[in-house]
mmCIF file of C-alpha atoms in Angstrom:
data_model
loop_
_atom_site.group_PDB
_atom_site.id
_atom_site.type_symbol
_atom_site.label_atom_id
_atom_site.label_comp_id
_atom_site.label_asym_id
_atom_site.label_seq_id
_atom_site.Cartn_x
_atom_site.Cartn_y
_atom_site.Cartn_z
ATOM 1 C CA UNK C 1 -16.385 1.804 5.674
ATOM 2 C CA UNK C 2 -15.561 -1.496 7.684
ATOM 3 C CA UNK C 3 -13.753 -3.998 6.022
ATOM 4 C CA UNK C 4 -13.951 -7.773 6.634
ATOM 5 C CA UNK C 5 -10.385 -8.937 7.585
ATOM 6 C CA UNK C 6 -10.415 -12.172 5.735
ATOM 7 C CA UNK C 7 -11.138 -10.924 2.421
ATOM 8 C CA UNK C 8 -8.698 -8.870 -0.119
ATOM 9 C CA UNK C 9 -9.490 -5.136 0.609
ATOM 10 C CA UNK C 10 -9.521 -4.338 -3.055
ATOM 11 C CA UNK C 11 -12.406 -6.586 -3.806
ATOM 12 C CA UNK C 12 -14.251 -5.094 -0.918
ATOM 13 C CA UNK C 13 -13.554 -1.657 -2.284
ATOM 14 C CA UNK C 14 -14.734 -2.683 -5.862
ATOM 15 C CA UNK C 15 -18.024 -3.884 -4.228
ATOM 16 C CA UNK C 16 -18.212 -0.781 -2.287
ATOM 17 C CA UNK C 17 -17.948 1.605 -5.558
ATOM 18 C CA UNK C 18 -20.379 -0.827 -7.376
ATOM 19 C CA UNK C 19 -22.905 -0.304 -4.777
ATOM 20 C CA UNK C 20 -22.609 3.372 -4.730
ATOM 21 C CA UNK C 21 -23.166 3.204 -8.558
ATOM 22 C CA UNK C 22 -26.209 0.919 -8.004
ATOM 23 C CA UNK C 23 -27.838 3.214 -5.386
ATOM 24 C CA UNK C 24 -27.177 6.147 -7.636
ATOM 25 C CA UNK C 25 -24.662 7.898 -5.156
ATOM 26 C CA UNK C 26 -22.105 7.959 -7.643
ATOM 27 C CA UNK C 27 -23.603 9.307 -10.773
ATOM 28 C CA UNK C 28 -23.008 8.539 -14.487
ATOM 29 C CA UNK C 29 -19.561 10.208 -15.482
ATOM 30 C CA UNK C 30 -19.054 11.574 -11.914
ATOM 31 C CA UNK C 31 -15.245 12.284 -11.057
ATOM 32 C CA UNK C 32 -14.326 9.766 -8.557
ATOM 33 C CA UNK C 33 -11.838 10.632 -5.693
ATOM 34 C CA UNK C 34 -8.196 10.512 -6.584
ATOM 35 C CA UNK C 35 -6.268 7.554 -5.266
ATOM 36 C CA UNK C 36 -4.561 9.498 -2.737
ATOM 37 C CA UNK C 37 -7.969 10.965 -1.260
ATOM 38 C CA UNK C 38 -9.564 7.582 -1.430
ATOM 39 C CA UNK C 39 -6.593 6.037 0.476
ATOM 40 C CA UNK C 40 -7.032 8.660 3.028
ATOM 41 C CA UNK C 41 -10.697 8.440 3.344
ATOM 42 C CA UNK C 42 -10.654 4.719 3.617
ATOM 43 C CA UNK C 43 -7.286 4.468 5.508
ATOM 44 C CA UNK C 44 -5.803 2.235 3.178
ATOM 45 C CA UNK C 45 -2.532 1.700 1.331
ATOM 46 C CA UNK C 46 -2.327 3.901 -1.810
ATOM 47 C CA UNK C 47 -0.932 0.888 -3.790
ATOM 48 C CA UNK C 48 -4.059 -0.934 -2.829
ATOM 49 C CA UNK C 49 -6.559 1.885 -4.093
ATOM 50 C CA UNK C 50 -4.633 2.037 -7.199
ATOM 51 C CA UNK C 51 -4.917 -1.665 -7.785
ATOM 52 C CA UNK C 52 -8.628 -1.419 -7.176
ATOM 53 C CA UNK C 53 -8.978 1.391 -9.880
ATOM 54 C CA UNK C 54 -6.994 -0.790 -12.305
ATOM 55 C CA UNK C 55 -9.454 -3.511 -11.788
ATOM 56 C CA UNK C 56 -12.614 -1.158 -12.026
ATOM 57 C CA UNK C 57 -11.215 0.111 -15.171
ATOM 58 C CA UNK C 58 -10.298 -3.139 -16.794
ATOM 59 C CA UNK C 59 -14.063 -3.907 -16.125
ATOM 60 C CA UNK C 60 -15.172 -0.796 -17.688
ATOM 61 C CA UNK C 61 -16.991 0.529 -14.379
ATOM 62 C CA UNK C 62 -14.490 3.647 -14.334
ATOM 63 C CA UNK C 63 -12.350 5.183 -16.955
ATOM 64 C CA UNK C 64 -9.511 7.527 -16.564
ATOM 65 C CA UNK C 65 -8.448 10.812 -18.249
ATOM 66 C CA UNK C 66 -4.781 11.292 -18.368
ATOM 67 C CA UNK C 67 -4.018 14.133 -15.932
ATOM 68 C CA UNK C 68 -7.445 14.634 -14.780
ATOM 69 C CA UNK C 69 -8.476 11.600 -12.851
ATOM 70 C CA UNK C 70 -10.965 8.756 -12.743
ATOM 71 C CA UNK C 71 -14.496 8.925 -13.670
ATOM 72 C CA UNK C 72 -17.533 6.659 -13.194
ATOM 73 C CA UNK C 73 -18.488 5.091 -16.549
ATOM 74 C CA UNK C 74 -20.707 7.095 -19.123
ATOM 75 C CA UNK C 75 -22.531 3.832 -20.246
ATOM 76 C CA UNK C 76 -26.199 3.764 -19.112
ATOM 77 C CA UNK C 77 -26.068 0.026 -20.043
ATOM 78 C CA UNK C 78 -23.193 -0.527 -17.648
ATOM 79 C CA UNK C 79 -24.834 1.003 -14.686
ATOM 80 C CA UNK C 80 -28.111 -0.922 -15.281
ATOM 81 C CA UNK C 81 -25.840 -4.129 -15.537
ATOM 82 C CA UNK C 82 -24.350 -3.107 -12.241
ATOM 83 C CA UNK C 83 -27.848 -2.656 -10.659
ATOM 84 C CA UNK C 84 -29.226 -5.825 -12.162
ATOM 85 C CA UNK C 85 -26.313 -7.846 -10.898
ATOM 86 C CA UNK C 86 -26.643 -6.614 -7.544
ATOM 87 C CA UNK C 87 -30.486 -7.244 -7.463
ATOM 88 C CA UNK C 88 -30.190 -10.639 -8.944
ATOM 89 C CA UNK C 89 -27.491 -11.211 -6.244
ATOM 90 C CA UNK C 90 -29.758 -10.118 -3.555
ATOM 91 C CA UNK C 91 -32.835 -12.247 -4.786
ATOM 92 C CA UNK C 92 -30.829 -15.324 -5.246
ATOM 93 C CA UNK C 93 -29.336 -14.973 -1.608
ATOM 94 C CA UNK C 94 -32.995 -14.611 -0.196
ATOM 95 C CA UNK C 95 -34.522 -17.508 -2.308
ATOM 96 C CA UNK C 96 -31.576 -19.625 -1.458
ATOM 97 C CA UNK C 97 -31.734 -18.827 2.196
ATOM 98 C CA UNK C 98 -35.357 -19.591 2.434
ATOM 99 C CA UNK C 99 -34.976 -22.707 0.325
ATOM 100 C CA UNK C 100 -32.593 -23.961 3.152
ATOM 101 C CA UNK C 101 -35.362 -23.261 5.618
ATOM 102 C CA UNK C 102 -37.562 -25.673 3.600
ATOM 103 C CA UNK C 103 -39.831 -22.932 1.858
ATOM 104 C CA UNK C 104 -41.730 -23.822 -1.289
ATOM 105 C CA UNK C 105 -41.691 -21.145 -3.949
ATOM 106 C CA UNK C 106 -45.506 -20.524 -3.407
ATOM 107 C CA UNK C 107 -44.784 -20.275 0.472
ATOM 108 C CA UNK C 108 -41.999 -17.948 -0.206
ATOM 109 C CA UNK C 109 -44.176 -15.586 -2.117
ATOM 110 C CA UNK C 110 -46.983 -15.786 0.499
ATOM 111 C CA UNK C 111 -44.514 -14.974 3.359
ATOM 112 C CA UNK C 112 -42.760 -11.934 1.294
ATOM 113 C CA UNK C 113 -46.298 -10.578 0.619
ATOM 114 C CA UNK C 114 -47.270 -10.663 4.344
ATOM 115 C CA UNK C 115 -43.901 -9.057 5.341
ATOM 116 C CA UNK C 116 -44.525 -6.352 2.696
ATOM 117 C CA UNK C 117 -47.964 -5.728 4.185
ATOM 118 C CA UNK C 118 -46.255 -5.619 7.555
ATOM 119 C CA UNK C 119 -48.033 -8.693 8.846
ATOM 120 C CA UNK C 120 -44.862 -10.415 9.923
ATOM 121 C CA UNK C 121 -42.605 -9.030 12.610
ATOM 122 C CA UNK C 122 -39.297 -10.136 14.288
ATOM 123 C CA UNK C 123 -39.967 -12.226 17.330
ATOM 124 C CA UNK K 1 16.537 -0.394 -9.861
ATOM 125 C CA UNK K 2 13.137 -0.169 -7.988
ATOM 126 C CA UNK K 3 14.703 -1.788 -4.777
ATOM 127 C CA UNK K 4 15.528 0.588 -2.178
ATOM 128 C CA UNK K 5 16.880 -2.156 0.249
ATOM 129 C CA UNK K 6 18.811 -5.235 -0.608
ATOM 130 C CA UNK K 7 20.078 -7.422 2.207
ATOM 131 C CA UNK K 8 21.906 -10.809 1.210
ATOM 132 C CA UNK K 9 22.930 -13.417 3.826
ATOM 133 C CA UNK K 10 22.899 -10.954 6.682
ATOM 134 C CA UNK K 11 23.816 -12.379 10.133
ATOM 135 C CA UNK K 12 24.365 -10.939 13.533
ATOM 136 C CA UNK K 13 25.289 -12.313 16.779
ATOM 137 C CA UNK K 14 25.578 -10.630 20.171
ATOM 138 C CA UNK K 15 28.223 -12.666 21.852
ATOM 139 C CA UNK K 16 27.125 -16.226 21.578
ATOM 140 C CA UNK K 17 23.469 -15.143 20.968
ATOM 141 C CA UNK K 18 22.358 -15.254 17.501
ATOM 142 C CA UNK K 19 20.098 -12.401 16.583
ATOM 143 C CA UNK K 20 19.546 -12.520 12.912
ATOM 144 C CA UNK K 21 20.428 -15.524 10.588
ATOM 145 C CA UNK K 22 20.622 -15.873 6.699
ATOM 146 C CA UNK K 23 18.317 -12.836 6.075
ATOM 147 C CA UNK K 24 17.791 -12.243 2.447
ATOM 148 C CA UNK K 25 15.251 -9.359 1.749
ATOM 149 C CA UNK K 26 14.563 -6.811 -0.696
ATOM 150 C CA UNK K 27 12.368 -3.719 -0.157
ATOM 151 C CA UNK K 28 10.866 -1.733 -3.148
ATOM 152 C CA UNK K 29 10.074 1.983 -3.628
ATOM 153 C CA UNK K 30 6.577 2.984 -3.002
ATOM 154 C CA UNK K 31 5.624 0.177 -0.644
ATOM 155 C CA UNK K 32 4.836 0.006 3.040
ATOM 156 C CA UNK K 33 6.130 -3.164 4.526
ATOM 157 C CA UNK K 34 5.235 -4.372 7.950
ATOM 158 C CA UNK K 35 8.003 -6.406 9.978
ATOM 159 C CA UNK K 36 6.017 -8.785 12.263
ATOM 160 C CA UNK K 37 7.078 -10.882 14.922
ATOM 161 C CA UNK K 38 6.905 -11.677 18.548
ATOM 162 C CA UNK K 39 9.204 -10.062 20.882
ATOM 163 C CA UNK K 40 13.014 -11.027 20.585
ATOM 164 C CA UNK K 41 12.446 -12.005 17.089
ATOM 165 C CA UNK K 42 15.094 -9.625 15.785
ATOM 166 C CA UNK K 43 12.933 -6.760 14.592
ATOM 167 C CA UNK K 44 14.912 -4.017 16.247
ATOM 168 C CA UNK K 45 18.306 -5.336 15.374
ATOM 169 C CA UNK K 46 17.154 -5.334 11.821
ATOM 170 C CA UNK K 47 15.947 -1.833 11.882
ATOM 171 C CA UNK K 48 18.913 -0.573 13.676
ATOM 172 C CA UNK K 49 21.434 -2.219 11.323
ATOM 173 C CA UNK K 50 19.421 -0.542 8.424
ATOM 174 C CA UNK K 51 19.369 2.679 10.125
ATOM 175 C CA UNK K 52 23.312 2.323 10.366
ATOM 176 C CA UNK K 53 23.548 2.250 14.018
ATOM 177 C CA UNK K 54 24.930 -1.413 14.414
ATOM 178 C CA UNK K 55 27.839 -1.887 12.106
ATOM 179 C CA UNK K 56 29.529 -5.393 13.077
ATOM 180 C CA UNK K 57 27.409 -7.712 11.028
ATOM 181 C CA UNK K 58 28.316 -10.175 8.398
ATOM 182 C CA UNK K 59 26.663 -10.288 4.871
ATOM 183 C CA UNK K 60 25.770 -7.431 2.389
ATOM 184 C CA UNK K 61 23.539 -4.691 2.753
ATOM 185 C CA UNK K 62 22.767 -1.963 0.282
ATOM 186 C CA UNK K 63 20.366 0.973 0.836
ATOM 187 C CA UNK K 64 20.030 2.946 -2.254
ATOM 188 C CA UNK K 65 23.197 1.193 -3.697
ATOM 189 C CA UNK K 66 25.076 2.255 -0.578
ATOM 190 C CA UNK K 67 26.307 0.333 2.292
ATOM 191 C CA UNK K 68 24.720 1.575 5.742
ATOM 192 C CA UNK K 69 27.027 4.456 6.779
ATOM 193 C CA UNK K 70 27.064 7.984 7.858
ATOM 194 C CA UNK K 71 26.067 8.649 4.015
ATOM 195 C CA UNK K 72 22.764 6.454 3.984
ATOM 196 C CA UNK K 73 21.817 8.058 7.454
ATOM 197 C CA UNK K 74 20.872 11.308 5.476
ATOM 198 C CA UNK K 75 18.243 9.293 3.290
ATOM 199 C CA UNK K 76 17.126 6.879 6.106
ATOM 200 C CA UNK K 77 14.622 8.291 8.610
ATOM 201 C CA UNK K 78 14.558 6.071 11.719
ATOM 202 C CA UNK K 79 12.038 6.070 14.582
ATOM 203 C CA UNK K 80 13.677 4.282 17.636
ATOM 204 C CA UNK K 81 11.392 2.279 19.897
ATOM 205 C CA UNK K 82 12.913 4.392 22.864
ATOM 206 C CA UNK K 83 12.544 8.069 23.119
ATOM 207 C CA UNK K 84 15.334 10.204 21.611
ATOM 208 C CA UNK K 85 13.873 13.539 22.214
ATOM 209 C CA UNK K 86 15.527 15.978 24.467
ATOM 210 C CA UNK K 87 13.048 16.218 27.552
ATOM 211 C CA UNK K 88 13.746 19.977 28.097
ATOM 212 C CA UNK K 89 12.982 21.200 24.702
ATOM 213 C CA UNK K 90 9.756 22.554 23.529
ATOM 214 C CA UNK K 91 8.046 21.186 20.496
ATOM 215 C CA UNK K 92 9.057 24.383 18.503
ATOM 216 C CA UNK K 93 12.905 23.913 19.763
ATOM 217 C CA UNK K 94 12.696 20.139 18.902
ATOM 218 C CA UNK K 95 11.542 20.986 15.144
ATOM 219 C CA UNK K 96 14.322 23.401 14.972
ATOM 220 C CA UNK K 97 16.767 20.811 16.184
ATOM 221 C CA UNK K 98 15.716 18.431 13.619
ATOM 222 C CA UNK K 99 15.966 20.946 11.049
ATOM 223 C CA UNK K 100 19.614 21.581 11.913
ATOM 224 C CA UNK K 101 20.293 17.974 11.965
ATOM 225 C CA UNK K 102 18.667 16.821 8.797
ATOM 226 C CA UNK K 103 18.919 18.433 5.489
ATOM 227 C CA UNK K 104 15.965 16.698 4.035
ATOM 228 C CA UNK K 105 13.770 18.005 7.087
ATOM 229 C CA UNK K 106 10.441 19.642 5.657
ATOM 230 C CA UNK K 107 9.644 22.395 8.329
ATOM 231 C CA UNK K 108 6.316 23.062 6.596
ATOM 232 C CA UNK K 109 5.222 19.619 6.636
ATOM 233 C CA UNK K 110 6.453 18.999 10.452
ATOM 234 C CA UNK K 111 4.247 21.940 11.312
ATOM 235 C CA UNK K 112 1.322 20.821 9.399
ATOM 236 C CA UNK K 113 1.582 17.316 10.993
ATOM 237 C CA UNK K 114 2.153 18.891 14.509
ATOM 238 C CA UNK K 115 -1.184 20.931 14.179
ATOM 239 C CA UNK K 116 -3.022 17.771 13.001
ATOM 240 C CA UNK K 117 -1.387 15.948 15.932
ATOM 241 C CA UNK K 118 -2.670 18.533 18.202
ATOM 242 C CA UNK K 119 0.706 19.369 19.328
ATOM 243 C CA UNK K 120 1.504 22.938 20.354
ATOM 244 C CA UNK K 121 4.889 24.842 19.594
ATOM 245 C CA UNK K 122 5.279 25.788 23.280
ATOM 246 C CA UNK K 123 4.518 22.337 24.709
ATOM 247 C CA UNK K 124 7.655 21.116 26.701
ATOM 248 C CA UNK K 125 8.627 17.468 25.695
ATOM 249 C CA UNK K 126 8.821 16.125 29.233
ATOM 250 C CA UNK K 127 5.308 17.342 30.099
ATOM 251 C CA UNK K 128 3.878 15.542 27.275
ATOM 252 C CA UNK K 129 1.768 12.309 27.713
ATOM 253 C CA UNK K 130 3.088 9.094 26.239
ATOM 254 C CA UNK K 131 0.583 9.346 23.252
ATOM 255 C CA UNK K 132 1.606 12.901 22.578
ATOM 256 C CA UNK K 133 5.329 11.849 22.603
ATOM 257 C CA UNK K 134 4.360 9.064 20.185
ATOM 258 C CA UNK K 135 2.759 11.708 17.910
ATOM 259 C CA UNK K 136 5.675 14.099 18.044
ATOM 260 C CA UNK K 137 8.218 11.332 17.317
ATOM 261 C CA UNK K 138 6.267 10.030 14.218
ATOM 262 C CA UNK K 139 5.540 13.859 12.849
ATOM 263 C CA UNK K 140 9.373 14.439 13.072
ATOM 264 C CA UNK K 141 10.399 11.293 11.430
ATOM 265 C CA UNK K 142 7.767 11.518 8.647
ATOM 266 C CA UNK K 143 8.574 15.273 8.088
ATOM 267 C CA UNK K 144 11.935 14.059 6.586
ATOM 268 C CA UNK K 145 12.097 13.513 2.853
ATOM 269 C CA UNK K 146 13.677 10.303 3.186
ATOM 270 C CA UNK K 147 13.926 7.310 0.870
ATOM 271 C CA UNK K 148 13.758 4.739 3.626
ATOM 272 C CA UNK K 149 11.593 5.129 6.542
ATOM 273 C CA UNK K 150 12.066 2.787 9.538
ATOM 274 C CA UNK K 151 9.510 2.844 12.086
ATOM 275 C CA UNK K 152 10.046 0.682 15.220
ATOM 276 C CA UNK K 153 7.064 -0.007 17.276
ATOM 277 C CA UNK K 154 5.283 3.232 16.574
ATOM 278 C CA UNK K 155 1.771 1.996 18.194
ATOM 279 C CA UNK K 156 3.212 0.714 21.271
ATOM 280 C CA UNK K 157 1.284 1.745 24.491
ATOM 281 C CA UNK K 158 -0.742 4.492 22.916
ATOM 282 C CA UNK K 159 -4.372 5.509 23.078
ATOM 283 C CA UNK K 160 -6.874 4.674 20.212
ATOM 284 C CA UNK K 161 -7.148 8.268 19.211
ATOM 285 C CA UNK K 162 -3.454 8.541 18.835
ATOM 286 C CA UNK K 163 -3.368 5.296 16.899
ATOM 287 C CA UNK K 164 -5.778 6.508 14.379
ATOM 288 C CA UNK K 165 -3.719 9.709 13.898
ATOM 289 C CA UNK K 166 -0.639 8.098 13.498
ATOM 290 C CA UNK K 167 -2.108 5.670 10.954
ATOM 291 C CA UNK K 168 -3.598 8.719 9.118
ATOM 292 C CA UNK K 169 -0.199 10.481 9.093
ATOM 293 C CA UNK K 170 1.552 7.297 7.710
ATOM 294 C CA UNK K 171 -1.036 7.144 4.833
ATOM 295 C CA UNK K 172 -0.611 10.354 3.703
ATOM 296 C CA UNK K 173 3.192 10.234 4.052
ATOM 297 C CA UNK K 174 3.238 7.454 1.468
ATOM 298 C CA UNK K 175 5.164 8.392 -1.696
ATOM 299 C CA UNK K 176 6.207 6.621 -4.847
ATOM 300 C CA UNK K 177 9.834 7.330 -4.226
ATOM 301 C CA UNK K 178 10.293 5.970 -0.828
ATOM 302 C CA UNK K 179 9.664 2.937 1.105
ATOM 303 C CA UNK K 180 8.786 2.220 4.679
ATOM 304 C CA UNK K 181 9.325 -0.576 6.981
ATOM 305 C CA UNK K 182 7.230 -0.565 10.083
ATOM 306 C CA UNK K 183 7.858 -3.166 12.873
ATOM 307 C CA UNK K 184 5.012 -4.001 15.123
ATOM 308 C CA UNK K 185 3.209 -6.889 17.107
ATOM 309 C CA UNK K 186 0.024 -4.969 16.614
ATOM 310 C CA UNK K 187 -0.898 -6.862 13.662
ATOM 311 C CA UNK K 188 -4.477 -5.957 13.640
ATOM 312 C CA UNK K 189 -3.885 -2.162 13.742
ATOM 313 C CA UNK K 190 -1.871 -1.924 10.659
ATOM 314 C CA UNK K 191 -3.124 -4.673 8.116
ATOM 315 C CA UNK K 192 -4.927 -1.869 6.012
ATOM 316 C CA UNK K 193 -1.703 0.230 5.842
ATOM 317 C CA UNK K 194 0.740 -2.345 4.737
ATOM 318 C CA UNK K 195 1.202 -3.844 1.376
ATOM 319 C CA UNK K 196 3.470 -6.704 2.123
ATOM 320 C CA UNK K 197 4.168 -8.482 5.299
ATOM 321 C CA UNK K 198 7.851 -9.989 6.586
ATOM 322 C CA UNK K 199 7.379 -12.329 9.454
ATOM 323 C CA UNK K 200 10.349 -12.716 11.518
ATOM 324 C CA UNK K 201 11.004 -15.171 14.059
ATOM 325 C CA UNK K 202 14.210 -15.874 16.181
ATOM 326 C CA UNK K 203 16.257 -14.174 13.608
ATOM 327 C CA UNK K 204 14.880 -15.857 10.750
ATOM 328 C CA UNK K 205 12.386 -14.598 7.981
ATOM 329 C CA UNK K 206 9.559 -17.067 7.914
ATOM 330 C CA UNK K 207 7.568 -15.436 5.105
ATOM 331 C CA UNK K 208 7.506 -12.372 2.960
ATOM 332 C CA UNK K 209 4.316 -11.925 0.951
ATOM 333 C CA UNK K 210 1.804 -8.995 -0.391
ATOM 334 C CA UNK K 211 -1.001 -8.825 2.204
ATOM 335 C CA UNK K 212 -3.777 -9.135 -0.433
ATOM 336 C CA UNK K 213 -2.450 -12.149 -1.883
ATOM 337 C CA UNK K 214 -2.101 -13.750 1.373
ATOM 338 C CA UNK K 215 -5.770 -13.240 2.250
ATOM 339 C CA UNK K 216 -6.760 -14.302 -1.289
ATOM 340 C CA UNK K 217 -4.937 -17.666 -0.949
ATOM 341 C CA UNK K 218 -6.014 -18.506 2.527
ATOM 342 C CA UNK K 219 -9.262 -16.416 3.193
ATOM 343 C CA UNK K 220 -7.970 -15.608 6.479
ATOM 344 C CA UNK K 221 -7.347 -12.324 8.486
ATOM 345 C CA UNK K 222 -3.551 -11.138 9.066
ATOM 346 C CA UNK K 223 -3.945 -12.116 12.474
ATOM 347 C CA UNK K 224 -5.164 -15.417 11.980
ATOM 348 C CA UNK K 225 -2.250 -16.015 9.489
ATOM 349 C CA UNK K 226 0.292 -14.555 12.106
ATOM 350 C CA UNK K 227 -1.339 -17.029 14.782
ATOM 351 C CA UNK K 228 -0.703 -19.799 12.151
ATOM 352 C CA UNK K 229 2.902 -18.894 11.125
ATOM 353 C CA UNK K 230 4.110 -18.309 14.695
ATOM 354 C CA UNK K 231 2.471 -21.267 16.371
ATOM 355 C CA UNK K 232 5.016 -23.580 14.918
ATOM 356 C CA UNK K 233 7.958 -21.265 15.224
#
């Protein structure tokens, strides 16, 4: 994982975990790497990972069983919410970017349809 | 008592040159600190004092409740910026030498780390490249079960692959009961490794702060912060 260097790492790892949940790479109730393993994998200070897990737990995205480890939420509702949040974010970024370029909503939909049909190409 | 190191009003002069001035600093267990600053800012002097190698300073220093002395040397693992290895020894002999020297030396850990570092038992120290020597030094230092690790410029003059190996080894060696203080001017290599930063300039502490907090407050990378802090120093 490549980090942006001007943003706290814990926020970036939270986002990384949420993305993996949204894409289904992390399954419901699946065991998460231990703090130590995750630190090693991402080459990040242990305390940073511990802090990340605390935040994820506070938000109900993961939960921990004492002495066993941390797990992805069991709540389907939470998983859908994480997916929807990400989809909303992607669509709103797309729409805002095109509005800045002066596209009307109608034009935006037309362009998107053309793109999906493969009618627009880069350059 | 989560502080491993407490420094109050530390001052050190070499003749008429002031090396460290009014240093107040506490270091906690379980944390990895970066000691950052340009050349001649006092980093090595501070580490040497903590390692018990310089004793004529003024001010108070406590390491796990004790003044730096031969006693604290048994709980402090120090990696000097210059090589202190015996060039004629093999890697195996060097391990044995360290084992004799330090009670807290963990031979199993040393061997495991040597393997990870691609060092062989029969390699002779003087024939090792600069990068391989850096690997050996770090492996030996971190194989001790110390309370305080002082690493002076562990990333100087090494190749990328060695750097990655050193970083991974440092992360694997992080423990809740011990503290690490790493001096470096390679800020960009280490920022994910560190929890807190101490910026030292001309013998003064300019700033001590949690890395994530620093980024959150400034939306800047540590390198940018470094440039800013030292621009006016």
